[in-house]
mmCIF file of C-alpha atoms and ligand atoms in Angstrom:
data_model
loop_
_atom_site.group_PDB
_atom_site.id
_atom_site.type_symbol
_atom_site.label_atom_id
_atom_site.label_comp_id
_atom_site.label_asym_id
_atom_site.label_seq_id
_atom_site.Cartn_x
_atom_site.Cartn_y
_atom_site.Cartn_z
ATOM 1 C CA MET A 661 167.601 108.232 51.509
ATOM 2 C CA GLY A 662 168.647 110.134 48.087
ATOM 3 C CA LYS A 663 167.743 113.558 47.783
ATOM 4 C CA LYS A 664 164.667 115.757 49.367
ATOM 5 C CA LYS A 665 162.457 116.248 46.156
ATOM 6 C CA ARG A 666 160.926 119.975 46.888
ATOM 7 C CA ILE A 667 157.571 120.697 46.007
ATOM 8 C CA VAL A 668 155.507 122.984 46.336
ATOM 9 C CA LEU A 669 151.691 121.686 47.226
ATOM 10 C CA ALA A 670 148.429 123.735 46.121
ATOM 11 C CA LEU A 671 145.695 123.336 48.768
ATOM 12 C CA GLY A 672 142.420 123.756 47.300
ATOM 13 C CA GLY A 673 139.285 124.388 49.031
ATOM 14 C CA ASN A 674 138.351 121.024 50.302
ATOM 15 C CA ALA A 675 141.609 120.880 51.940
ATOM 16 C CA LEU A 676 139.685 123.903 53.737
ATOM 17 C CA GLY A 677 135.843 123.093 53.933
ATOM 18 C CA ASN A 678 133.405 125.989 54.178
ATOM 19 C CA ASN A 679 133.220 127.447 57.602
ATOM 20 C CA LEU A 680 135.295 127.523 60.887
ATOM 21 C CA PRO A 681 134.043 123.636 63.018
ATOM 22 C CA GLU A 682 134.475 122.248 58.378
ATOM 23 C CA GLN A 683 138.051 123.589 58.574
ATOM 24 C CA MET A 684 138.867 122.195 62.096
ATOM 25 C CA GLN A 685 137.491 118.756 60.778
ATOM 26 C CA ALA A 686 139.177 119.323 57.154
ATOM 27 C CA VAL A 687 142.830 120.581 58.051
ATOM 28 C CA LYS A 688 142.802 116.601 59.676
ATOM 29 C CA THR A 689 142.745 115.467 56.388
ATOM 30 C CA THR A 690 144.794 117.922 54.427
ATOM 31 C CA ALA A 691 147.980 117.025 57.618
ATOM 32 C CA LYS A 692 147.904 113.581 56.854
ATOM 33 C CA ALA A 693 148.380 114.100 52.607
ATOM 34 C CA ILE A 694 150.972 117.089 53.954
ATOM 35 C CA VAL A 695 153.326 113.918 56.160
ATOM 36 C CA ASP A 696 152.437 111.397 53.647
ATOM 37 C CA LEU A 697 154.723 113.925 51.967
ATOM 38 C CA LEU A 698 156.984 114.387 54.414
ATOM 39 C CA GLU A 699 157.510 109.886 54.225
ATOM 40 C CA GLU A 700 158.196 110.165 50.408
ATOM 41 C CA ASN A 701 161.436 111.523 51.256
ATOM 42 C CA CYS A 702 160.030 115.193 49.660
ATOM 43 C CA GLU A 703 160.307 119.146 51.845
ATOM 44 C CA VAL A 704 157.282 120.737 51.663
ATOM 45 C CA ILE A 705 156.273 124.182 51.296
ATOM 46 C CA ILE A 706 152.046 125.421 51.418
ATOM 47 C CA VAL A 707 150.499 127.406 49.393
ATOM 48 C CA HIS A 708 146.384 127.497 50.410
ATOM 49 C CA GLY A 709 142.971 129.216 49.216
ATOM 50 C CA ASN A 710 140.920 131.152 50.926
ATOM 51 C CA GLY A 711 137.904 132.299 48.356
ATOM 52 C CA PRO A 712 135.175 130.832 50.821
ATOM 53 C CA GLN A 713 136.932 132.359 53.831
ATOM 54 C CA VAL A 714 138.102 135.809 52.432
ATOM 55 C CA GLY A 715 134.257 136.102 51.144
ATOM 56 C CA MET A 716 132.827 134.886 54.670
ATOM 57 C CA ILE A 717 135.355 137.781 56.248
ATOM 58 C CA ASN A 718 134.343 140.695 54.055
ATOM 59 C CA ASN A 719 131.179 140.381 54.723
ATOM 60 C CA ALA A 720 131.291 139.776 58.598
ATOM 61 C CA MET A 721 134.128 143.424 58.293
ATOM 62 C CA GLY A 722 130.915 144.741 56.215
ATOM 63 C CA ALA A 723 128.052 144.335 58.150
ATOM 64 C CA LEU A 724 130.568 145.887 61.538
ATOM 65 C CA THR A 725 130.444 148.708 59.024
ATOM 66 C CA ARG A 726 126.663 148.432 57.766
ATOM 67 C CA GLU A 727 125.504 148.811 61.627
ATOM 68 C CA ASP A 728 127.463 151.311 62.291
ATOM 69 C CA PRO A 729 129.182 154.037 59.787
ATOM 70 C CA SER A 730 131.873 155.200 61.884
ATOM 71 C CA HIS A 731 133.347 152.000 62.306
ATOM 72 C CA PRO A 732 135.822 151.772 59.618
ATOM 73 C CA ASN A 733 135.782 149.826 55.587
ATOM 74 C CA THR A 734 138.527 146.799 56.669
ATOM 75 C CA PRO A 735 139.512 147.012 53.008
ATOM 76 C CA LEU A 736 140.077 143.124 51.179
ATOM 77 C CA SER A 737 143.256 143.162 51.552
ATOM 78 C CA VAL A 738 143.115 143.347 55.119
ATOM 79 C CA CYS A 739 140.153 140.059 54.968
ATOM 80 C CA VAL A 740 142.622 138.522 53.104
ATOM 81 C CA ALA A 741 146.004 139.008 55.690
ATOM 82 C CA MET A 742 143.501 137.647 58.132
ATOM 83 C CA SER A 743 142.450 134.529 56.655
ATOM 84 C CA GLN A 744 146.491 133.825 55.356
ATOM 85 C CA ALA A 745 146.567 133.544 59.741
ATOM 86 C CA TYR A 746 143.396 131.598 60.485
ATOM 87 C CA ILE A 747 143.759 129.336 57.680
ATOM 88 C CA GLY A 748 147.472 129.059 58.786
ATOM 89 C CA TYR A 749 146.951 128.793 62.701
ATOM 90 C CA ASP A 750 144.618 125.531 62.221
ATOM 91 C CA LEU A 751 146.927 123.853 59.148
ATOM 92 C CA GLN A 752 149.729 124.050 62.065
ATOM 93 C CA ASN A 753 148.085 122.376 64.740
ATOM 94 C CA ALA A 754 146.453 120.238 62.006
ATOM 95 C CA LEU A 755 150.172 119.018 61.161
ATOM 96 C CA ARG A 756 152.226 119.224 64.564
ATOM 97 C CA GLU A 757 149.195 116.700 65.439
ATOM 98 C CA GLU A 758 149.902 114.183 62.605
ATOM 99 C CA MET A 759 153.545 114.262 62.936
ATOM 100 C CA GLU A 760 152.976 113.451 66.346
ATOM 101 C CA ILE A 761 150.455 110.663 66.038
ATOM 102 C CA ARG A 762 152.783 109.558 63.145
ATOM 103 C CA GLY A 763 155.849 108.972 65.352
ATOM 104 C CA ILE A 764 158.226 110.906 63.234
ATOM 105 C CA GLU A 765 160.179 114.209 63.609
ATOM 106 C CA ASN A 766 158.154 117.120 64.625
ATOM 107 C CA ILE A 767 159.358 119.988 61.792
ATOM 108 C CA PRO A 768 158.708 123.291 62.974
ATOM 109 C CA VAL A 769 155.683 124.913 60.970
ATOM 110 C CA THR A 770 155.860 128.089 60.577
ATOM 111 C CA THR A 771 153.132 130.362 58.772
ATOM 112 C CA MET A 772 154.300 133.338 56.612
ATOM 113 C CA ILE A 773 151.703 136.541 56.408
ATOM 114 C CA THR A 774 153.002 137.392 53.031
ATOM 115 C CA GLN A 775 152.362 139.776 50.676
ATOM 116 C CA MET A 776 151.948 139.313 47.099
ATOM 117 C CA ARG A 777 152.750 142.630 44.525
ATOM 118 C CA VAL A 778 150.738 142.607 41.896
ATOM 119 C CA ASP A 779 151.002 144.991 39.079
ATOM 120 C CA ALA A 780 149.026 148.613 39.577
ATOM 121 C CA ASN A 781 147.956 148.561 36.123
ATOM 122 C CA SER A 782 146.505 145.125 35.464
ATOM 123 C CA PRO A 783 143.509 145.544 33.209
ATOM 124 C CA ALA A 784 142.378 142.266 35.529
ATOM 125 C CA PHE A 785 141.487 145.222 38.213
ATOM 126 C CA LYS A 786 138.429 146.804 35.530
ATOM 127 C CA THR A 787 137.782 143.134 34.864
ATOM 128 C CA PRO A 788 135.961 140.579 38.121
ATOM 129 C CA THR A 789 137.209 137.425 38.363
ATOM 130 C CA LYS A 790 138.045 135.428 40.954
ATOM 131 C CA PRO A 791 135.178 134.183 42.678
ATOM 132 C CA ILE A 792 135.134 134.386 46.533
ATOM 133 C CA GLY A 793 132.642 133.620 49.870
ATOM 134 C CA HIS A 794 129.822 131.187 49.765
ATOM 135 C CA PHE A 795 127.736 130.274 46.795
ATOM 136 C CA MET A 796 124.281 131.739 46.696
ATOM 137 C CA THR A 797 121.219 131.117 44.501
ATOM 138 C CA LYS A 798 120.059 133.363 41.567
ATOM 139 C CA GLU A 799 118.105 135.159 43.976
ATOM 140 C CA GLU A 800 119.978 135.310 46.987
ATOM 141 C CA ALA A 801 122.404 136.648 44.037
ATOM 142 C CA ASP A 802 120.824 139.422 42.100
ATOM 143 C CA ASN A 803 120.236 140.357 45.913
ATOM 144 C CA ALA A 804 123.029 140.850 46.964
ATOM 145 C CA ALA A 805 124.366 143.097 43.487
ATOM 146 C CA GLU A 806 121.605 145.235 44.945
ATOM 147 C CA LYS A 807 121.813 145.427 48.111
ATOM 148 C CA TYR A 808 126.041 145.401 48.569
ATOM 149 C CA GLY A 809 126.865 146.087 44.907
ATOM 150 C CA TYR A 810 128.438 142.880 44.315
ATOM 151 C CA ASP A 811 129.282 141.739 40.792
ATOM 152 C CA MET A 812 128.275 137.866 40.699
ATOM 153 C CA ILE A 813 129.073 134.802 38.402
ATOM 154 C CA GLU A 814 127.155 131.438 38.300
ATOM 155 C CA ASP A 815 130.723 129.145 38.915
ATOM 156 C CA SER A 816 131.207 126.619 37.448
ATOM 157 C CA GLY A 817 127.094 124.925 37.334
ATOM 158 C CA ARG A 818 127.719 124.645 40.998
ATOM 159 C CA GLY A 819 125.904 127.954 42.106
ATOM 160 C CA TYR A 820 126.440 131.605 42.123
ATOM 161 C CA ARG A 821 129.380 133.601 43.754
ATOM 162 C CA ARG A 822 129.979 136.970 43.994
ATOM 163 C CA VAL A 823 133.479 138.085 41.959
ATOM 164 C CA VAL A 824 136.288 140.355 42.955
ATOM 165 C CA ALA A 825 139.702 141.082 40.687
ATOM 166 C CA SER A 826 142.482 139.303 40.207
ATOM 167 C CA PRO A 827 145.798 140.449 38.941
ATOM 168 C CA LYS A 828 148.824 138.344 38.430
ATOM 169 C CA PRO A 829 151.077 137.953 41.524
ATOM 170 C CA VAL A 830 154.782 139.476 40.498
ATOM 171 C CA GLU A 831 156.506 139.259 43.471
ATOM 172 C CA ILE A 832 156.734 138.026 46.908
ATOM 173 C CA ILE A 833 157.443 140.327 49.156
ATOM 174 C CA GLU A 834 158.913 138.075 51.862
ATOM 175 C CA LEU A 835 160.369 135.411 49.748
ATOM 176 C CA ARG A 836 164.105 135.524 51.472
ATOM 177 C CA ALA A 837 162.199 134.864 54.906
ATOM 178 C CA ILE A 838 160.765 132.098 53.763
ATOM 179 C CA ARG A 839 163.821 130.588 51.940
ATOM 180 C CA SER A 840 164.911 130.644 54.808
ATOM 181 C CA LEU A 841 163.403 128.604 56.625
ATOM 182 C CA VAL A 842 162.661 126.633 54.118
ATOM 183 C CA ASP A 843 166.651 126.134 53.884
ATOM 184 C CA ASP A 844 166.376 125.452 57.311
ATOM 185 C CA GLY A 845 164.439 122.674 56.806
ATOM 186 C CA GLN A 846 160.898 124.155 58.407
ATOM 187 C CA LEU A 847 157.667 123.516 57.039
ATOM 188 C CA VAL A 848 156.417 126.695 55.812
ATOM 189 C CA ILE A 849 152.637 127.715 54.238
ATOM 190 C CA ALA A 850 153.567 131.008 52.564
ATOM 191 C CA CYS A 851 151.445 132.880 50.353
ATOM 192 C CA GLY A 852 148.060 132.040 51.725
ATOM 193 C CA GLY A 853 145.283 132.565 49.501
ATOM 194 C CA GLY A 854 147.328 133.946 46.781
ATOM 195 C CA GLY A 855 149.153 136.139 48.750
ATOM 196 C CA ILE A 856 147.919 139.930 50.449
ATOM 197 C CA PRO A 857 148.066 141.644 47.213
ATOM 198 C CA VAL A 858 149.655 144.993 47.394
ATOM 199 C CA ILE A 859 151.607 147.644 45.360
ATOM 200 C CA SER A 860 153.886 150.065 44.835
ATOM 201 C CA LYS A 861 153.727 153.481 46.406
ATOM 202 C CA GLY A 862 156.995 154.841 45.375
ATOM 203 C CA LYS A 863 159.131 153.100 48.247
ATOM 204 C CA TYR A 864 156.049 152.003 49.784
ATOM 205 C CA LEU A 865 153.354 148.614 49.919
ATOM 206 C CA LYS A 866 150.012 149.963 49.893
ATOM 207 C CA GLY A 867 147.216 146.950 50.285
ATOM 208 C CA ALA A 868 145.114 146.357 46.856
ATOM 209 C CA SER A 869 141.623 145.570 46.037
ATOM 210 C CA ALA A 870 141.606 141.786 44.838
ATOM 211 C CA VAL A 871 141.970 137.972 45.758
ATOM 212 C CA ILE A 872 145.260 136.481 43.790
ATOM 213 C CA ASP A 873 144.531 133.075 42.692
ATOM 214 C CA LYS A 874 146.854 130.717 44.867
ATOM 215 C CA ASP A 875 147.508 127.904 41.794
ATOM 216 C CA PHE A 876 148.865 131.387 40.362
ATOM 217 C CA ALA A 877 150.586 132.186 43.433
ATOM 218 C CA ALA A 878 151.731 128.918 44.373
ATOM 219 C CA CYS A 879 153.648 128.866 40.592
ATOM 220 C CA LEU A 880 155.335 132.099 41.250
ATOM 221 C CA LEU A 881 156.912 129.959 45.321
ATOM 222 C CA ALA A 882 158.353 127.192 43.097
ATOM 223 C CA GLN A 883 160.061 129.129 40.353
ATOM 224 C CA GLU A 884 161.674 131.294 43.299
ATOM 225 C CA LEU A 885 162.433 128.110 45.666
ATOM 226 C CA ASN A 886 163.841 125.852 42.369
ATOM 227 C CA ALA A 887 160.650 123.520 43.638
ATOM 228 C CA ASP A 888 161.015 120.003 41.416
ATOM 229 C CA CYS A 889 157.721 119.800 41.613
ATOM 230 C CA LEU A 890 154.316 121.764 41.574
ATOM 231 C CA ILE A 891 151.762 119.647 43.086
ATOM 232 C CA ILE A 892 148.380 120.778 42.925
ATOM 233 C CA LEU A 893 145.410 119.329 45.268
ATOM 234 C CA THR A 894 142.002 119.374 44.767
ATOM 235 C CA ALA A 895 138.791 118.282 44.693
ATOM 236 C CA VAL A 896 139.392 115.045 41.227
ATOM 237 C CA GLU A 897 141.866 112.641 41.135
ATOM 238 C CA LYS A 898 142.598 113.903 37.384
ATOM 239 C CA VAL A 899 141.910 116.422 34.994
ATOM 240 C CA ALA A 900 139.620 116.053 32.164
ATOM 241 C CA VAL A 901 138.494 116.498 28.602
ATOM 242 C CA ASN A 902 135.435 116.616 27.677
ATOM 243 C CA PHE A 903 134.748 116.541 31.519
ATOM 244 C CA GLY A 904 131.125 116.051 32.893
ATOM 245 C CA LYS A 905 129.954 115.297 29.092
ATOM 246 C CA PRO A 906 129.627 111.646 28.487
ATOM 247 C CA ASN A 907 132.499 111.618 26.259
ATOM 248 C CA GLN A 908 134.571 112.415 29.659
ATOM 249 C CA ALA A 909 138.126 110.787 29.228
ATOM 250 C CA TRP A 910 140.745 111.052 32.417
ATOM 251 C CA ILE A 911 144.297 112.480 31.314
ATOM 252 C CA ASP A 912 147.279 110.961 33.217
ATOM 253 C CA HIS A 913 149.924 112.276 31.109
ATOM 254 C CA MET A 914 149.718 115.875 29.645
ATOM 255 C CA SER A 915 152.724 117.782 27.577
ATOM 256 C CA VAL A 916 152.635 121.898 27.682
ATOM 257 C CA SER A 917 151.813 121.245 24.431
ATOM 258 C CA GLU A 918 148.742 119.190 24.480
ATOM 259 C CA ALA A 919 147.609 121.748 27.572
ATOM 260 C CA LYS A 920 147.998 124.490 25.343
ATOM 261 C CA LYS A 921 146.055 122.779 22.580
ATOM 262 C CA TYR A 922 143.370 121.541 25.348
ATOM 263 C CA ILE A 923 142.786 125.043 26.216
ATOM 264 C CA GLY A 924 142.124 126.074 23.082
ATOM 265 C CA GLU A 925 139.327 123.657 22.699
ATOM 266 C CA ASP A 926 137.943 125.247 25.985
ATOM 267 C CA GLN A 927 138.856 122.105 27.728
ATOM 268 C CA PHE A 928 139.041 123.194 31.114
ATOM 269 C CA ALA A 929 136.640 125.844 33.152
ATOM 270 C CA PRO A 930 137.399 129.672 33.645
ATOM 271 C CA GLY A 931 137.924 130.152 37.748
ATOM 272 C CA SER A 932 138.402 126.577 38.413
ATOM 273 C CA MET A 933 140.575 123.909 36.475
ATOM 274 C CA LEU A 934 142.159 126.657 33.835
ATOM 275 C CA PRO A 935 143.691 128.387 36.222
ATOM 276 C CA LYS A 936 145.504 124.542 37.519
ATOM 277 C CA VAL A 937 146.857 124.259 33.789
ATOM 278 C CA GLU A 938 147.597 127.546 32.935
ATOM 279 C CA ALA A 939 149.876 127.415 36.431
ATOM 280 C CA ALA A 940 151.290 123.569 36.181
ATOM 281 C CA ILE A 941 152.173 125.093 31.928
ATOM 282 C CA GLN A 942 153.893 127.884 34.044
ATOM 283 C CA PHE A 943 155.645 126.012 36.131
ATOM 284 C CA VAL A 944 156.921 123.625 33.936
ATOM 285 C CA GLU A 945 158.061 125.810 30.944
ATOM 286 C CA SER A 946 160.111 128.078 33.294
ATOM 287 C CA LYS A 947 163.107 125.420 33.990
ATOM 288 C CA ASP A 948 164.083 122.024 32.527
ATOM 289 C CA GLY A 949 162.929 118.901 34.122
ATOM 290 C CA ARG A 950 160.062 120.880 36.819
ATOM 291 C CA GLU A 951 157.203 118.704 37.097
ATOM 292 C CA ALA A 952 153.225 119.472 37.930
ATOM 293 C CA ILE A 953 150.533 117.000 39.092
ATOM 294 C CA ILE A 954 147.073 117.888 39.469
ATOM 295 C CA THR A 955 144.828 115.536 41.970
ATOM 296 C CA LEU A 956 142.861 114.245 44.384
ATOM 297 C CA LEU A 957 143.807 115.915 48.100
ATOM 298 C CA GLU A 958 143.530 112.529 49.180
ATOM 299 C CA LYS A 959 145.928 110.828 47.031
ATOM 300 C CA ALA A 960 149.123 113.148 46.841
ATOM 301 C CA ARG A 961 151.163 110.134 48.193
ATOM 302 C CA GLU A 962 149.858 107.661 44.782
ATOM 303 C CA GLY A 963 150.744 111.173 42.449
ATOM 304 C CA ILE A 964 154.598 111.446 43.773
ATOM 305 C CA LYS A 965 154.459 107.955 43.027
ATOM 306 C CA GLY A 966 153.097 108.391 39.776
ATOM 307 C CA ASP A 967 150.363 105.694 40.471
ATOM 308 C CA THR A 968 147.364 108.817 40.022
ATOM 309 C CA GLY A 969 146.915 111.755 39.064
ATOM 310 C CA THR A 970 147.416 114.430 36.153
ATOM 311 C CA HIS A 971 150.722 114.480 35.538
ATOM 312 C CA ILE A 972 152.504 117.357 32.767
ATOM 313 C CA ARG A 973 155.443 117.712 31.565
ATOM 314 C CA LYS A 974 157.123 119.565 28.965
HETATM 315 N N1 LIG B 785 138.717 119.685 32.565
HETATM 316 C C1 LIG B 785 137.983 119.582 34.030
HETATM 317 N N2 LIG B 785 138.623 118.418 34.894
HETATM 318 C C2 LIG B 785 138.403 117.952 35.667
HETATM 319 N N3 LIG B 785 137.597 118.790 36.741
HETATM 320 C C3 LIG B 785 137.482 119.963 36.746
HETATM 321 C C4 LIG B 785 137.623 120.192 34.496
HETATM 322 N N4 LIG B 785 137.536 121.718 34.550
HETATM 323 C C5 LIG B 785 136.306 121.799 35.071
HETATM 324 N N5 LIG B 785 136.531 120.635 36.926
HETATM 325 C C6 LIG B 785 136.459 120.934 38.164
HETATM 326 O O1 LIG B 785 137.459 122.119 39.091
HETATM 327 C C7 LIG B 785 137.280 121.888 39.719
HETATM 328 C C8 LIG B 785 138.572 122.040 40.742
HETATM 329 O O2 LIG B 785 138.759 123.514 40.656
HETATM 330 P P1 LIG B 785 138.096 124.294 42.287
HETATM 331 O O3 LIG B 785 137.294 123.357 42.584
HETATM 332 O O4 LIG B 785 137.680 125.975 41.794
HETATM 333 O O5 LIG B 785 139.679 124.234 42.919
HETATM 334 P P2 LIG B 785 140.430 124.404 44.158
HETATM 335 O O6 LIG B 785 140.163 122.738 44.857
HETATM 336 O O7 LIG B 785 141.350 125.044 44.148
HETATM 337 O O8 LIG B 785 139.434 124.430 45.466
HETATM 338 C C9 LIG B 785 137.836 120.012 39.804
HETATM 339 O O9 LIG B 785 136.238 120.063 41.330
HETATM 340 C C10 LIG B 785 135.965 119.966 38.695
HETATM 341 O O10 LIG B 785 134.498 120.079 39.481
HETATM 342 N N1 LIG B 786 142.794 132.934 46.414
HETATM 343 C C1 LIG B 786 142.993 131.763 45.470
HETATM 344 O O1 LIG B 786 142.604 131.282 44.632
HETATM 345 O O2 LIG B 786 141.048 131.028 46.673
HETATM 346 P P1 LIG B 786 140.493 129.462 46.052
HETATM 347 O O3 LIG B 786 141.592 128.485 45.788
HETATM 348 O O4 LIG B 786 139.919 129.130 47.539
HETATM 349 O O5 LIG B 786 140.047 129.719 44.830
#
């Protein structure tokens, strides 16, 4: 066996489902996809999303305060921390189980509660763009906006969702700890939900009210860990031009300049495919020889072998 390929994997919404029972089920499929990559001689570092989960936690904590105003409000940063822990818990167990089923060496699996520094002056704090929570009808969305003061948007033709600020990740606070575990050969889940957003306050860190995009967080982690490949697993096998239109065409390979041209033509929906392609570009541009792949969760193995997915190279 040659040198292991180091991969940072970004897991999308379909890897986790929309509620607790769905998540218990979905992580089994997700674990299969990850263990497939281990069997392909890859070293995998896992980053996951948390949009539905952090929205659910935030709603539940908000309801507590509304019922009993003496119950202090739970900051969004703490809700992100909670989402990292319970998603990591389910993923850890699903991965242990899948390695056991396949009879492969049971590598220790660790979830690193990860803080991500963002720029306190980022204009992103003034314009919420990150969809979280469940999808709503127009009527439900108008009601949520009026009752709770939520900002709402229509999300890629799929319904209405609450949006929150989503500044770009700047620094992974626990990077050294993550690197130690990865270099020790452990299977690490890190930067979950994009990382807990924090800003610098003098010598200290303070939670920020935001949800960071996990594709950008995975891109930063992949650069910091000098990964060979960033794989973004989502609900489509390939990226398309003219997505959803009669002249839709799937893309197998895309250079950075082609990807930028398609962005200029608004081929990728903001809040869904656009951040994935932008993260892929950023990773590929950061060093020669790096590759990004966007594909379906279940096709990770075929993707790394070059048999499917959209491959982005310089
Ligand atoms: N040009 C495009 N090509 C492929 N999919 C696209 C495109 N534009 C928008 N999409 C949509 O983006 C979705 C992926 O984004 P999203 O569901 O937000 O990701 P995640 O898997 O991270 O939760 C796809 O399932 C597809 O519906
Ligand atoms: N934090 C984040 O990017 O979550 P989703 O992938 O669920 O949108």
